[in-house]
PDB file of C-alpha atoms in Angstrom:
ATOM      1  CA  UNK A  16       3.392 -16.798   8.265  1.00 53.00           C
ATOM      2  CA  UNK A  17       6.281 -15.490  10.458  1.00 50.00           C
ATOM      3  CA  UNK A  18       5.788 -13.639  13.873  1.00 54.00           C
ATOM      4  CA  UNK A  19       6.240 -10.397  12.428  1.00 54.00           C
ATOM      5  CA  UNK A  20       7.613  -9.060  15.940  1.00 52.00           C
ATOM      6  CA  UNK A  21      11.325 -10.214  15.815  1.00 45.00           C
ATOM      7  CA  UNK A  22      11.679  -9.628  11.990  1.00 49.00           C
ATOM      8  CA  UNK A  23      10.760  -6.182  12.251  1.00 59.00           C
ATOM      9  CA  UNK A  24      13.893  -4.593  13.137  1.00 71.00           C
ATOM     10  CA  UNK A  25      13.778  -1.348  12.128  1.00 82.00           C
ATOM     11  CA  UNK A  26      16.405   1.231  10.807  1.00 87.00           C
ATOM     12  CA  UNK A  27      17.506   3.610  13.064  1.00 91.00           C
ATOM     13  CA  UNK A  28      15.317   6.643  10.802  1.00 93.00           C
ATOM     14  CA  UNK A  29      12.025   4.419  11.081  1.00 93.00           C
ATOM     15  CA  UNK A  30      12.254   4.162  14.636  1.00 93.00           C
ATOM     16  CA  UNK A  31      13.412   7.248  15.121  1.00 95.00           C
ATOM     17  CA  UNK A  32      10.055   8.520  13.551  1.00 96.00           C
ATOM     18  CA  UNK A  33       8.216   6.968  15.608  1.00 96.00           C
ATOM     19  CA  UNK A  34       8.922   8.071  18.504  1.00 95.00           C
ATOM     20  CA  UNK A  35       8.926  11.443  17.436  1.00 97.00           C
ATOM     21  CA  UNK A  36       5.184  11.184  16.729  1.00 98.00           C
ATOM     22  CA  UNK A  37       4.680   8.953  19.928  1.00 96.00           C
ATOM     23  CA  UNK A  38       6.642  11.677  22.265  1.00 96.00           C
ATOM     24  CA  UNK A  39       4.735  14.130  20.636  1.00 97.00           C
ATOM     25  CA  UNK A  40       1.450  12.540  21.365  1.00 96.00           C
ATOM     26  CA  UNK A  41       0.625  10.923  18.290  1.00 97.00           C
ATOM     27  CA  UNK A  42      -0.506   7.376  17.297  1.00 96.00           C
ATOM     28  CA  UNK A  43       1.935   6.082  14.741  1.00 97.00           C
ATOM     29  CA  UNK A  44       2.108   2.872  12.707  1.00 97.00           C
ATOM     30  CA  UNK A  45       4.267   0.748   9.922  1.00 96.00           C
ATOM     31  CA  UNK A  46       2.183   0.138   7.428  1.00 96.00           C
ATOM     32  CA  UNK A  47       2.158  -1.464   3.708  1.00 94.00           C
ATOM     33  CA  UNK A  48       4.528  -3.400   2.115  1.00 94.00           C
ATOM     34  CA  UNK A  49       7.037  -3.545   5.053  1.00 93.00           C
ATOM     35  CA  UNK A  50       4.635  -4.916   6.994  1.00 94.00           C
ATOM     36  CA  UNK A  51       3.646  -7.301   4.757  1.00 95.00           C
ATOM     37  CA  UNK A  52       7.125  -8.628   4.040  1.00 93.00           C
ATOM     38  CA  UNK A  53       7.863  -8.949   7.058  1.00 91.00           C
ATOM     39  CA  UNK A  54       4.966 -11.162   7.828  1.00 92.00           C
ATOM     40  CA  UNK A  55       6.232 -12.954   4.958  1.00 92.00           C
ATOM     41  CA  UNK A  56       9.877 -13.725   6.245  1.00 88.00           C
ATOM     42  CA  UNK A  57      11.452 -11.144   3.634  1.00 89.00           C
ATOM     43  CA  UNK A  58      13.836  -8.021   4.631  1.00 86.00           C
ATOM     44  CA  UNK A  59      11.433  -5.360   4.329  1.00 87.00           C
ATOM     45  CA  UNK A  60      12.999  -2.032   1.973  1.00 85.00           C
ATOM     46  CA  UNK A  61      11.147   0.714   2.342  1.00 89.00           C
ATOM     47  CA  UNK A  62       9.155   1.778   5.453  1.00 93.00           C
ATOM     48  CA  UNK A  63       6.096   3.748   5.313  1.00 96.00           C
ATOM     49  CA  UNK A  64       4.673   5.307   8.475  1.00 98.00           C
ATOM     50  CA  UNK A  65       0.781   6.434   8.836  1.00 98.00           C
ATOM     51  CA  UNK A  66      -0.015   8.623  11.634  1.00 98.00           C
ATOM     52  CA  UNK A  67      -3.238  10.546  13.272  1.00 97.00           C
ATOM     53  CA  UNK A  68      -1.050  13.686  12.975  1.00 97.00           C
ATOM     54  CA  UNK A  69      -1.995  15.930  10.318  1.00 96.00           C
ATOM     55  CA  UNK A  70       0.426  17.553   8.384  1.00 96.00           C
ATOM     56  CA  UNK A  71       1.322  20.520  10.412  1.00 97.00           C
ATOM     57  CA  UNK A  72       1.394  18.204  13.639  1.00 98.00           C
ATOM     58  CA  UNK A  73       3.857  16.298  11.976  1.00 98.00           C
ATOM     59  CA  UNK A  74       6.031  19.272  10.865  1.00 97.00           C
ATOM     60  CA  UNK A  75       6.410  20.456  14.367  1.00 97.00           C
ATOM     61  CA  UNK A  76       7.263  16.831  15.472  1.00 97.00           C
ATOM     62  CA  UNK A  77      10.142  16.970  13.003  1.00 97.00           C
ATOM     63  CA  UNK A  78      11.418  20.454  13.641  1.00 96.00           C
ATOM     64  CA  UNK A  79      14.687  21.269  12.230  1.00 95.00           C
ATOM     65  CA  UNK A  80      14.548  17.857  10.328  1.00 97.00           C
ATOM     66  CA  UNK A  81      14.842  17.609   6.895  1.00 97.00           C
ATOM     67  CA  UNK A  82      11.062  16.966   5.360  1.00 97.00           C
ATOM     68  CA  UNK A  83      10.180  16.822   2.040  1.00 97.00           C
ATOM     69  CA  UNK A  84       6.599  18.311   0.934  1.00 94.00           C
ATOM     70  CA  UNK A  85       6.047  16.661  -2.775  1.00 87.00           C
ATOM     71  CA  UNK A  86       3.300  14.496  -1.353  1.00 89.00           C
ATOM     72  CA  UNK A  87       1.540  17.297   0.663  1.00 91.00           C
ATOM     73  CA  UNK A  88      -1.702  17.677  -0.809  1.00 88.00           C
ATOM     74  CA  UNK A  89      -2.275  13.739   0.238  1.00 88.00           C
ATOM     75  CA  UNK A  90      -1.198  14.469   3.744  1.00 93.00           C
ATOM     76  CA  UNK A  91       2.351  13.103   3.176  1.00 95.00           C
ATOM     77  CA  UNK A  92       5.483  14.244   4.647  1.00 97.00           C
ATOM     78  CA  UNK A  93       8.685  12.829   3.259  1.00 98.00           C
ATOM     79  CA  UNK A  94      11.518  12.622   6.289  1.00 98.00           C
ATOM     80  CA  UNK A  95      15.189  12.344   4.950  1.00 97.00           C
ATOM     81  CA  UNK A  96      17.433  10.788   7.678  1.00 95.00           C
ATOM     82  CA  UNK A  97      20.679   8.750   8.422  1.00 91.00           C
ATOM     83  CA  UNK A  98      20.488   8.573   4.029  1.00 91.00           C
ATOM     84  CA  UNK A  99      16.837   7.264   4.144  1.00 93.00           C
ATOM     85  CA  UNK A 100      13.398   8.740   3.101  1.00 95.00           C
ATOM     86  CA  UNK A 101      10.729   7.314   5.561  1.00 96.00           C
ATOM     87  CA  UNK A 102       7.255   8.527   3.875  1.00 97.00           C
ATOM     88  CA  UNK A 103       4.780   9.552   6.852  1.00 98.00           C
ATOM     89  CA  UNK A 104       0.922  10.028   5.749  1.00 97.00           C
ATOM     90  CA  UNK A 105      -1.779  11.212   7.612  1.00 97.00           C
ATOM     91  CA  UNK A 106      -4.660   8.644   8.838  1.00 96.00           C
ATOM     92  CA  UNK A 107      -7.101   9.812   5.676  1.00 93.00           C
ATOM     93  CA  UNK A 108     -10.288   8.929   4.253  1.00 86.00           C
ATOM     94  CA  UNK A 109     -10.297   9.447   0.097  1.00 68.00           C
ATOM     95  CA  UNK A 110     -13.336  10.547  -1.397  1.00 54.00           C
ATOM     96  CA  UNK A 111     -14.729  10.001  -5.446  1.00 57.00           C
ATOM     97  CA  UNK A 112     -11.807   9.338  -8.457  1.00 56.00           C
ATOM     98  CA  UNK A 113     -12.845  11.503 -11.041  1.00 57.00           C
ATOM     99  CA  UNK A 114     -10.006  10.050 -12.947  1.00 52.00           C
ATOM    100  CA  UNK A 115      -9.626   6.845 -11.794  1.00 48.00           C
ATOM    101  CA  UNK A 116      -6.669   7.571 -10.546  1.00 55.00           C
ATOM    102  CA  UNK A 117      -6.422   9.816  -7.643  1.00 59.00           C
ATOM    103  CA  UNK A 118      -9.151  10.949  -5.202  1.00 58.00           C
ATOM    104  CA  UNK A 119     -10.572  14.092  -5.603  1.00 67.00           C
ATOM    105  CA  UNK A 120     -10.359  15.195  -2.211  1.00 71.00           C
ATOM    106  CA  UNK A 121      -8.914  13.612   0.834  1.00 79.00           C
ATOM    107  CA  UNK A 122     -10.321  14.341   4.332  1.00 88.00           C
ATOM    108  CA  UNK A 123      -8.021  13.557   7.465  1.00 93.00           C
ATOM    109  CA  UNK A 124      -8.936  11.428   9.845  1.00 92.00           C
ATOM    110  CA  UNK A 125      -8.037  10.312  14.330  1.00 92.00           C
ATOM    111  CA  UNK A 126      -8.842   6.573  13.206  1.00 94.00           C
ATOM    112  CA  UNK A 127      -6.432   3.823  12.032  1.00 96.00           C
ATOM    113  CA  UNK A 128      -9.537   2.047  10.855  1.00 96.00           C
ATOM    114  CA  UNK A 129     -10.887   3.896   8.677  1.00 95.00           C
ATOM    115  CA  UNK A 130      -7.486   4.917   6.975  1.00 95.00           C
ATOM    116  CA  UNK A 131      -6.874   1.337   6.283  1.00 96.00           C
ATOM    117  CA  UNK A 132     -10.041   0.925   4.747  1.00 95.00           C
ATOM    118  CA  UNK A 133      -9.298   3.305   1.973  1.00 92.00           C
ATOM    119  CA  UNK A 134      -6.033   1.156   0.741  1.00 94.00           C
ATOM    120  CA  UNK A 135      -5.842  -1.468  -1.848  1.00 96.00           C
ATOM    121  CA  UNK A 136      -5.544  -4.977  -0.676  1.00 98.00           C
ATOM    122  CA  UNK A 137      -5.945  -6.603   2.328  1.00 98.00           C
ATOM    123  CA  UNK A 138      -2.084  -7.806   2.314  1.00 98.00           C
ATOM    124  CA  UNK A 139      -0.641  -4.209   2.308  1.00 97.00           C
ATOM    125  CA  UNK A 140      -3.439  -2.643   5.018  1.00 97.00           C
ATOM    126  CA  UNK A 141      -1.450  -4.661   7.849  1.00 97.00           C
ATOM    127  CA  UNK A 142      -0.472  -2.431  10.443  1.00 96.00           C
ATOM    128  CA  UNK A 143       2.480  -2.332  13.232  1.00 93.00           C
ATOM    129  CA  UNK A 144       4.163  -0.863  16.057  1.00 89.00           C
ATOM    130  CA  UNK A 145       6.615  -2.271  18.094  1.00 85.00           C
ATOM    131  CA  UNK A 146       5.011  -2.028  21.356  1.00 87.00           C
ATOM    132  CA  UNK A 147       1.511  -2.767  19.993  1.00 86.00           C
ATOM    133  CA  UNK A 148       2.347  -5.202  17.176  1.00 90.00           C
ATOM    134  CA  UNK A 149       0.359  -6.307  14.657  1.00 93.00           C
ATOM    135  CA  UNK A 150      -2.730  -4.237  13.891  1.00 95.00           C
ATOM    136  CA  UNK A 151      -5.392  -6.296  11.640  1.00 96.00           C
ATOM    137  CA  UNK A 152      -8.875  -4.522  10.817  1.00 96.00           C
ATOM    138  CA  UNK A 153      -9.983  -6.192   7.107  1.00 97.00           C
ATOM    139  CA  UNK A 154      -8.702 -10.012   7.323  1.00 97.00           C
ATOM    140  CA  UNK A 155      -4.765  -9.563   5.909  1.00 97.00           C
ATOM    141  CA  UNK A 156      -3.144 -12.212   7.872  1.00 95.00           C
ATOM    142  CA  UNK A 157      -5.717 -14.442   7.125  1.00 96.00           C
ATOM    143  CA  UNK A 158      -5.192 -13.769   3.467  1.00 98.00           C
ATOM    144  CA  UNK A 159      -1.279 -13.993   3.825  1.00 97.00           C
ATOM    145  CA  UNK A 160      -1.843 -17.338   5.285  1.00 96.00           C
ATOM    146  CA  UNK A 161      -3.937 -18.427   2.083  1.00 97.00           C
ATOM    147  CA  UNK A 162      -1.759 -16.694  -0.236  1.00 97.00           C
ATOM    148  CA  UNK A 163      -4.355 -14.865  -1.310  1.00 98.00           C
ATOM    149  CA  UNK A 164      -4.893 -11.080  -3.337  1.00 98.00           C
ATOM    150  CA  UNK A 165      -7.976  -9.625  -2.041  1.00 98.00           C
ATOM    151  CA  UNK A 166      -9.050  -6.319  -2.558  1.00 98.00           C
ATOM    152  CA  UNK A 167     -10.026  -4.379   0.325  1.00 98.00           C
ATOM    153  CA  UNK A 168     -13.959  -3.989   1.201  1.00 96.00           C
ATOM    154  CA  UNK A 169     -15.553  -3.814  -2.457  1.00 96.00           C
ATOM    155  CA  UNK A 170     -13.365  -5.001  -5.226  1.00 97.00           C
ATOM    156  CA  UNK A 171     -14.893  -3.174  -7.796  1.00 96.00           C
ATOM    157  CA  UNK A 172     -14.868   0.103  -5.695  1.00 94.00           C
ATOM    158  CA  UNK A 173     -11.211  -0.343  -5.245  1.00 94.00           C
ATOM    159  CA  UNK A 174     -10.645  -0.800  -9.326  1.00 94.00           C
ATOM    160  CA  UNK A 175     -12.987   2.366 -10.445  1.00 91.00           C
ATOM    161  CA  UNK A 176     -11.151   4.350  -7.872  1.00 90.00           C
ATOM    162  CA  UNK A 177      -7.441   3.648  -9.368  1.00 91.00           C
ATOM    163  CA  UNK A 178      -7.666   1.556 -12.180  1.00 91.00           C
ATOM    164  CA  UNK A 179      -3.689   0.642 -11.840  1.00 94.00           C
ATOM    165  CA  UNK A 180      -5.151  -1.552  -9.208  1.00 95.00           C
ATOM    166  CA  UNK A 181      -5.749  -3.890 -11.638  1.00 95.00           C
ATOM    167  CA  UNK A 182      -3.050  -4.338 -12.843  1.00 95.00           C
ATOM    168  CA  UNK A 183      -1.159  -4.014  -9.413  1.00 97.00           C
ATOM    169  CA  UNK A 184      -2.774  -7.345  -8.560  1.00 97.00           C
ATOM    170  CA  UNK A 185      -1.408  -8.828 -11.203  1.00 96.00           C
ATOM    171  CA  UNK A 186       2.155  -7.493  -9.955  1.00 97.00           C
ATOM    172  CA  UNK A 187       1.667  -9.105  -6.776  1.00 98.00           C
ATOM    173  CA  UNK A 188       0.592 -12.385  -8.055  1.00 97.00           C
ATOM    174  CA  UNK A 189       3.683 -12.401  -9.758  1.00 97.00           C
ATOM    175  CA  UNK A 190       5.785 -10.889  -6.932  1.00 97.00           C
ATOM    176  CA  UNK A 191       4.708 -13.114  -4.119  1.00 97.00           C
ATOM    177  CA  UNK A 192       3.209 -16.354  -5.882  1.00 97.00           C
ATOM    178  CA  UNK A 193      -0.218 -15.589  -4.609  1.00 98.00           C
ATOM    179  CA  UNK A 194      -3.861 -16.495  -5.972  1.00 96.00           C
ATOM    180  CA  UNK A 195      -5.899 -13.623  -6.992  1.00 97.00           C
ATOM    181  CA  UNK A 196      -9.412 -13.947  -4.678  1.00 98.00           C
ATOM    182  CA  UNK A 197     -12.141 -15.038  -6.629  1.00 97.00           C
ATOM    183  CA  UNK A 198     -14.115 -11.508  -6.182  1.00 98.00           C
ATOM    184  CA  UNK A 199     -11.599  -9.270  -6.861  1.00 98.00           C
ATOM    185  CA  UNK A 200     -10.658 -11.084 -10.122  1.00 96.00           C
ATOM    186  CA  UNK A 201     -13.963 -10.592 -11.132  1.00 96.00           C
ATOM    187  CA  UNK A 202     -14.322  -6.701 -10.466  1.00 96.00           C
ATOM    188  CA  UNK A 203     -10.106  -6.492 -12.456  1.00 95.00           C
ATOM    189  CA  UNK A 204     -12.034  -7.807 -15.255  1.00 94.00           C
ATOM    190  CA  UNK A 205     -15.078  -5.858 -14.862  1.00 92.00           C
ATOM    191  CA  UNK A 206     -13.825  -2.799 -14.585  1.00 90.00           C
ATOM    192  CA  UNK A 207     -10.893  -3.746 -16.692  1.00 85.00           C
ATOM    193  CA  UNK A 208     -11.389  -1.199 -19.499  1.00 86.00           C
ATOM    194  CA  UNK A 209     -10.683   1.819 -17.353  1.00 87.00           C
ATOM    195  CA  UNK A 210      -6.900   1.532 -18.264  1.00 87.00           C
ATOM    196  CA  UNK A 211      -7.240   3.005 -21.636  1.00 83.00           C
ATOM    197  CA  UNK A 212      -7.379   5.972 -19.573  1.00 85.00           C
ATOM    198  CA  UNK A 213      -4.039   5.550 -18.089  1.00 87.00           C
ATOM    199  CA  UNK A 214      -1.183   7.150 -18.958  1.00 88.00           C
ATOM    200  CA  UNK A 215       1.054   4.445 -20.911  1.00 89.00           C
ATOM    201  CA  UNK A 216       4.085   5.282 -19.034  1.00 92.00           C
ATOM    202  CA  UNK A 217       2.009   3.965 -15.689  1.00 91.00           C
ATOM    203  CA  UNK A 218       0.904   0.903 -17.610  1.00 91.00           C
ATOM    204  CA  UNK A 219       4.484  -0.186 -18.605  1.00 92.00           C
ATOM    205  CA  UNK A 220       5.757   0.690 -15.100  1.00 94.00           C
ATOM    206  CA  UNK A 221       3.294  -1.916 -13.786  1.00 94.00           C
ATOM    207  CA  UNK A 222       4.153  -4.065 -16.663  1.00 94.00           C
ATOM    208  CA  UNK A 223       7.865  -3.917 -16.444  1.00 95.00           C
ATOM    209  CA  UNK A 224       7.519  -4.905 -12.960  1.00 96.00           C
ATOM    210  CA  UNK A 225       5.507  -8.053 -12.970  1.00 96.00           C
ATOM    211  CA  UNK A 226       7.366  -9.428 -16.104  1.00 95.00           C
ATOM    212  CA  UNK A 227      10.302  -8.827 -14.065  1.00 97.00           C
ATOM    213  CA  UNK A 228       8.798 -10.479 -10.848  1.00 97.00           C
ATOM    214  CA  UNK A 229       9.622 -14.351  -9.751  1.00 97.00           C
ATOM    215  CA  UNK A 230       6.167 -15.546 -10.180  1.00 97.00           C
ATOM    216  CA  UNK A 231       5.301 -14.403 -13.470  1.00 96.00           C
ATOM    217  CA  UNK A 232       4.856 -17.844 -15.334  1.00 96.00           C
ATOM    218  CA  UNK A 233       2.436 -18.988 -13.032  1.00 95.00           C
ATOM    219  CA  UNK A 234       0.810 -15.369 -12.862  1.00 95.00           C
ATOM    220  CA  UNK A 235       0.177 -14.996 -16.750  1.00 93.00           C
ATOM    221  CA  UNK A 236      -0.628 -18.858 -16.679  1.00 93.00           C
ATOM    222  CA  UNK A 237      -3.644 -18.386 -14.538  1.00 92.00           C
ATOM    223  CA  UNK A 238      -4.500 -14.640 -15.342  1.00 90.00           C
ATOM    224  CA  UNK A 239      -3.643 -14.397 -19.030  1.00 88.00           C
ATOM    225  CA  UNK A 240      -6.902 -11.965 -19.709  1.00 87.00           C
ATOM    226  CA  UNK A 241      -5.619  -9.236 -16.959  1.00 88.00           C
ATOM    227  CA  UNK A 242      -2.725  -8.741 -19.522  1.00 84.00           C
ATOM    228  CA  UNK A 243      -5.106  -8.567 -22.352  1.00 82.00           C
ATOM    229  CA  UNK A 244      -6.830  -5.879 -20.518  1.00 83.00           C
ATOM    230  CA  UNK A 245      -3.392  -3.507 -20.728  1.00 79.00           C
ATOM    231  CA  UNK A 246      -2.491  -4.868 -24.433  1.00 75.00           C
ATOM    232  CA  UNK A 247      -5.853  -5.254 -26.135  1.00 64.00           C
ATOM    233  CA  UNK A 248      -3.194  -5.160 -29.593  1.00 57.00           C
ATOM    234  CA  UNK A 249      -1.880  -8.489 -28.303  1.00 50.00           C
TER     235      UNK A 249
END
């Protein structure tokens, strides 16, 4: 894995956003797939910022910038600078998924932590600041280093909450070249069913990206049933 440090170097918006939430009193991170590629030697694309400011704390941070609300009820502000969007969420805590797709309720939290336990896999709940750098609470380098997909805390609680998850695995598998964990494998085929109730349009998103990915040989050669799960026709 790469020292994530020098790679990091951000765009003049994503920096820019953080120190508006640090001058404003406000711990503020990278998080996600940025930080993950970066880890991984590749040019990170889009840069996602989670923060311990709730959503009106961050709209007075950004006064008289230009925010976009479409994500509010999920404590996401969307800032549109220098011909960017930089997505900035709210340290949250998710509660039940009636429909296996979005939580029910989210409840704001003060604590990186527990915000990064909510998220998918332990690869993309990496967190990073420049001053601070790398921010590790559930084992993601170590999985980075093993090229490994692990689902974060209980596997099969992460697929009944958004069944897409399963199938996202799959994506990254054939993204990055990585082994799906042993566990979480298990709980994708477990709960596997749940994407009959998924919209199809979601399904061939998913789809369209991993047969699209570099890694997809290898990823349908060792997972073949996870695609079965999304085409039970085939």
């Amino acid at each position: 894995m790469h020292d994530v440090k020098p790679l990091l170097a951000l765009p003049p918006p994503a920096a820019y956003a953080l120190e508006r939430l640090n001058a404003a009193g406000f711990e503020a991170y990278l998080v996600g797939g940025s930080v993950r590629d970066a880890c991984l030697g590749r040019e990170p694309l889009d840069f996602d910022i989670t923060t311990q400011a709730i959503p009106d704390e961050i709209k007075a941070a950004f006064l008289g910038e230009k925010l976009l609300e479409t994500g509010l009820k999920h404590g996401t502000l969307t800032l549109v600078k220098g011909g960017q969007q930089i997505q900035i969420t709210t340290f949250r805590q998710d509660s039940t998924y009636s429909d296996s797709r979005h939580p029910d309720q989210v409840a704001f939290t003060r604590s990186l932590r527990e915000d990064v336990l909510r998220r998918d896999f332990t690869i993309n709940a990496l967190a990073w600041h420049p001053r601070t750098g790398l921010i590790d609470h559930v084992g993601g380098v170590e999985d980075l280093n093993n090229r490994l997909i692990r689902a974060v805390g209980d596997a099969k609680t992460r697929m009944r909450e958004d069944s897409l998850r399963v199938l996202r695995a799959l994506r990254f598998s054939a993204k990055l070249g990585f082994a799906i964990e042993a566990g979480t494998l298990f709980a994708m085929m477990s709960e596997g069913e749940r994407l009959l109730g998924v919209s199809a349009e979601r399904v061939a998103d998913e789809l369209n990206q991993t047969l699209l990915a570099p890694y997809v040989a290898g990823a349908l050669r060792d997972h073949p049933r996870v695609l079965f799960l999304a085409l039970p026709e085939l």
